[in-house]
Coordinates of C-alpha atoms in Angstrom, one line a residue:
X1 CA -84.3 -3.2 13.4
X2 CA -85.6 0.3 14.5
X3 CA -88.0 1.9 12.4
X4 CA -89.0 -1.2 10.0
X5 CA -87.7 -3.4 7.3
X6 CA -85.3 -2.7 5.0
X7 CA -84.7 0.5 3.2
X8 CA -83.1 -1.4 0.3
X9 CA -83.8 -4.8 -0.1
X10 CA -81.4 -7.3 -1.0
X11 CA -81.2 -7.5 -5.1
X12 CA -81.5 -10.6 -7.2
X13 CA -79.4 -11.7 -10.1
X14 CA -81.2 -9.7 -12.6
X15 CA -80.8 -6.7 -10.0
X16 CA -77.0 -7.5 -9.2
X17 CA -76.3 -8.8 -12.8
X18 CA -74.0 -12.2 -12.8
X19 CA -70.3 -10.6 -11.9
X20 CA -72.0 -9.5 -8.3
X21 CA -74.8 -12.3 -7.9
X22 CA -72.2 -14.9 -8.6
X23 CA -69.4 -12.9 -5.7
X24 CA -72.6 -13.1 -3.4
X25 CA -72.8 -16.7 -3.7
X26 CA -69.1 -17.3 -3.2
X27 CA -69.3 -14.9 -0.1
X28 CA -72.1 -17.2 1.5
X29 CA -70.3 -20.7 0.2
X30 CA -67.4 -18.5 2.6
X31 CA -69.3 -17.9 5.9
X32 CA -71.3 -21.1 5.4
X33 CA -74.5 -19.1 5.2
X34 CA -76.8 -17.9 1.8
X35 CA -75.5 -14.7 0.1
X36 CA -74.5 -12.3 2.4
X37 CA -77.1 -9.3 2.5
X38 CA -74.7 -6.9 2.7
X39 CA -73.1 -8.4 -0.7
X40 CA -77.1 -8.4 -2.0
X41 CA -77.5 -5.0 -0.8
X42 CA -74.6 -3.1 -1.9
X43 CA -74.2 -5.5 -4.9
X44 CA -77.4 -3.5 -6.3
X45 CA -74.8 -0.3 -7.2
X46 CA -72.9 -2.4 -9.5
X47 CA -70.0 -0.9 -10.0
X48 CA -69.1 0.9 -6.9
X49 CA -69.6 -2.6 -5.2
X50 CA -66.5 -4.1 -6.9
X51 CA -65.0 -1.1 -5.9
X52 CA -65.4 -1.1 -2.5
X53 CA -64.6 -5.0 -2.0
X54 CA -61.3 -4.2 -3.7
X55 CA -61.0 -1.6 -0.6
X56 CA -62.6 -3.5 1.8
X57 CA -60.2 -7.1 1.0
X58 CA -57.2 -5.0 1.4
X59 CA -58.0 -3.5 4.8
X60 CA -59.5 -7.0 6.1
X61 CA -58.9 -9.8 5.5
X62 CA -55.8 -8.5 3.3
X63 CA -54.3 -5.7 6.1
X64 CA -51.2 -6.1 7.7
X65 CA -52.3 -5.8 11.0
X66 CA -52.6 -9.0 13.4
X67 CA -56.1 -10.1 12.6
X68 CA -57.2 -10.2 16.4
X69 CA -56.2 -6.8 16.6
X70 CA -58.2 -6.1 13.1
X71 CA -61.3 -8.0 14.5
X72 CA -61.4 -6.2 18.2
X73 CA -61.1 -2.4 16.7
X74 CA -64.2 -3.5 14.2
X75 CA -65.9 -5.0 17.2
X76 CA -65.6 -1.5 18.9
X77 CA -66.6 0.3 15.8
X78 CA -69.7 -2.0 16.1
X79 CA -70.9 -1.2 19.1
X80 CA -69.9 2.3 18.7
X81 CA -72.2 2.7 15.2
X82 CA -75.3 0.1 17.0
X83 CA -74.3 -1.6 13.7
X84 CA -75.9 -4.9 14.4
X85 CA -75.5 -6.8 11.1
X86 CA -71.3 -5.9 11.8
X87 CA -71.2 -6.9 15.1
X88 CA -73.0 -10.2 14.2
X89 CA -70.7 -10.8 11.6
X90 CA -67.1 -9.9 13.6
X91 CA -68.4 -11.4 16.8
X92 CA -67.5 -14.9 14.4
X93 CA -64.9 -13.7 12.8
X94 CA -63.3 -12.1 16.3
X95 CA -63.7 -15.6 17.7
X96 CA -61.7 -17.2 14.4
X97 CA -59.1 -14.7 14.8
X98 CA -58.8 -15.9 18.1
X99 CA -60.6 -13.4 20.8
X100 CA -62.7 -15.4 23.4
X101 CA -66.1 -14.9 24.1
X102 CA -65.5 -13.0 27.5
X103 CA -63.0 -10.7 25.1
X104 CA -66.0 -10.3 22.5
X105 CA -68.3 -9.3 25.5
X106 CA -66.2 -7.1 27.0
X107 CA -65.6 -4.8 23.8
X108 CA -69.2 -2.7 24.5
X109 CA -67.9 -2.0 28.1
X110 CA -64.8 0.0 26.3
X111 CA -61.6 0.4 26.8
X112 CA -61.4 1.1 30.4
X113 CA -63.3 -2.5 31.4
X114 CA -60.8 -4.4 33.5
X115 CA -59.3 -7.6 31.8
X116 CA -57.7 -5.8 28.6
X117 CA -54.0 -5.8 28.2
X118 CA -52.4 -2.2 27.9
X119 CA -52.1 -2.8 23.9
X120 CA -55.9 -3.6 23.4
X121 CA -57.1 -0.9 25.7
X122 CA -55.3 1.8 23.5
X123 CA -56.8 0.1 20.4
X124 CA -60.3 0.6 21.8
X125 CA -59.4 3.9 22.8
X126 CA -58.2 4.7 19.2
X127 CA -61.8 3.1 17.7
X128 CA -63.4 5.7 20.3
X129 CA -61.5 8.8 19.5
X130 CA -61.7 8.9 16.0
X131 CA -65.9 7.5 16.5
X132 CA -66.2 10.8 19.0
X133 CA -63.6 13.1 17.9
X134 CA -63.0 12.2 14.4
X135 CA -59.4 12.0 15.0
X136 CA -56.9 9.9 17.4
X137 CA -55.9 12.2 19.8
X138 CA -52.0 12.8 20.9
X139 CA -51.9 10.2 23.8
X140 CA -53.1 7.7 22.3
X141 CA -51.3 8.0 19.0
X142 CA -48.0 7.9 20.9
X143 CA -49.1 4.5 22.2
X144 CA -50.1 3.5 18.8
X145 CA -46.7 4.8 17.2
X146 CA -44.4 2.7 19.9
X147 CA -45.7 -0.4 18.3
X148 CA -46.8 0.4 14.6
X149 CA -45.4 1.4 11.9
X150 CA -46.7 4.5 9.5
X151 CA -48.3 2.1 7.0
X152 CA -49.6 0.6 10.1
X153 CA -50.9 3.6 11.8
X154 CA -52.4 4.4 8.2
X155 CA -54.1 1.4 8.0
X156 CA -55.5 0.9 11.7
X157 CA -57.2 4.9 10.2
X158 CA -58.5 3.5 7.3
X159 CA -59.7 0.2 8.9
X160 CA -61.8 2.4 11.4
X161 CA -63.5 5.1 9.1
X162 CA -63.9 2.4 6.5
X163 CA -66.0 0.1 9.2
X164 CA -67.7 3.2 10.5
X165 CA -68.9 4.4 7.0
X166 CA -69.9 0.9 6.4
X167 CA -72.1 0.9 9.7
X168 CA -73.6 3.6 8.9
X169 CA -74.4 2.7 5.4
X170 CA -75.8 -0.4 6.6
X171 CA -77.5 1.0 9.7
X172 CA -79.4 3.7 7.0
X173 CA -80.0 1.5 4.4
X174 CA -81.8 -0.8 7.1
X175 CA -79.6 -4.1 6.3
X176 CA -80.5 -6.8 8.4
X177 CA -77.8 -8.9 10.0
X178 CA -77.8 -12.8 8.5
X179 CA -77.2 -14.2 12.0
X180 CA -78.4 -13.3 15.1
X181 CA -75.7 -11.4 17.4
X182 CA -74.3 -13.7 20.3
X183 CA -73.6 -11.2 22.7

């Protein structure tokens, strides 16, 4: 992790109090792991942690949209941030949600790498745009709007600027991934 260890450490209980130590522990019992560090982390802020998992739960794993397409825009949004703990994370969750390893791969070549089908290489293109731009230019958002609905298109919007204000929360607060990144 460039420039040292942790900014903020991961809390313990008496740091998280009980309500977010004992949602920590259920997160690791989840991913098979100990406590998440970004639940340890962002646990410390008490209140605004329940908060954001509220937020967080309803764009993924609780959105609408088709969960490969969910875990290959915040595989982009990864890569796009350097955000190492969330590409470590989504490059397991991208593989449960059913994207192969070649497919995991090829999301830091972008959307113009051969291989992707016309639906994920607008996707990509979306995470980029609004990564570079801060918005989804025309083009693209007439792609988008052939296939998804408005709550849809709102959502794919939220999902991105949500996982890139995450990546950069983690990136500054220094939050080091809890497994090592694959590819």
């Amino acid at each position: 992790m460039a420039g040292g260890g942790a900014r903020v450490g991961p809390g313990n209980r008496r740091q998280l109090g009980w309500v977010n130590y004992g949602i920590a522990r259920i997160g690791g019992r989840v991913i098979g792991a100990r406590a998440p560090r970004i639940f340890t982390t962002l646990g410390r802020n008490r209140r605004l942690f329940r908060r954001w998992l509220w937020f967080a739960g309803a764009l993924m794993p609780g959105g609408k949209l088709p969960r490969e397409d969910t875990e290959l825009l915040i595989l982009r949004v990864a890569h796009n941030s350097g955000c190492e703990y969330e590409w470590s994370h989504h490059e397991r969750l991208g593989r449960r949600a059913g994207l192969s390893e070649e497919e995991i791969g090829r999301v830091r070549q972008g959307p113009e790498a051969p291989g992707w089908s016309d639906w994920q290489a607008t996707l990509l293109r979306a995470a980029d745009q609004m990564h570079s731009d801060g918005r989804i230019g025309d083009e693209t958002w007439a792609a988008l709007s052939a296939r998804l609905d408005e709550p849809r298109l709102i959502e794919l919007c939220m999902l991105i600027g949500h996982y890139e204000m995450l990546a950069m929360t983690l990136n500054t607060l220094r939050v080091e991934p809890d497994f090592p990144a694959r590819l």
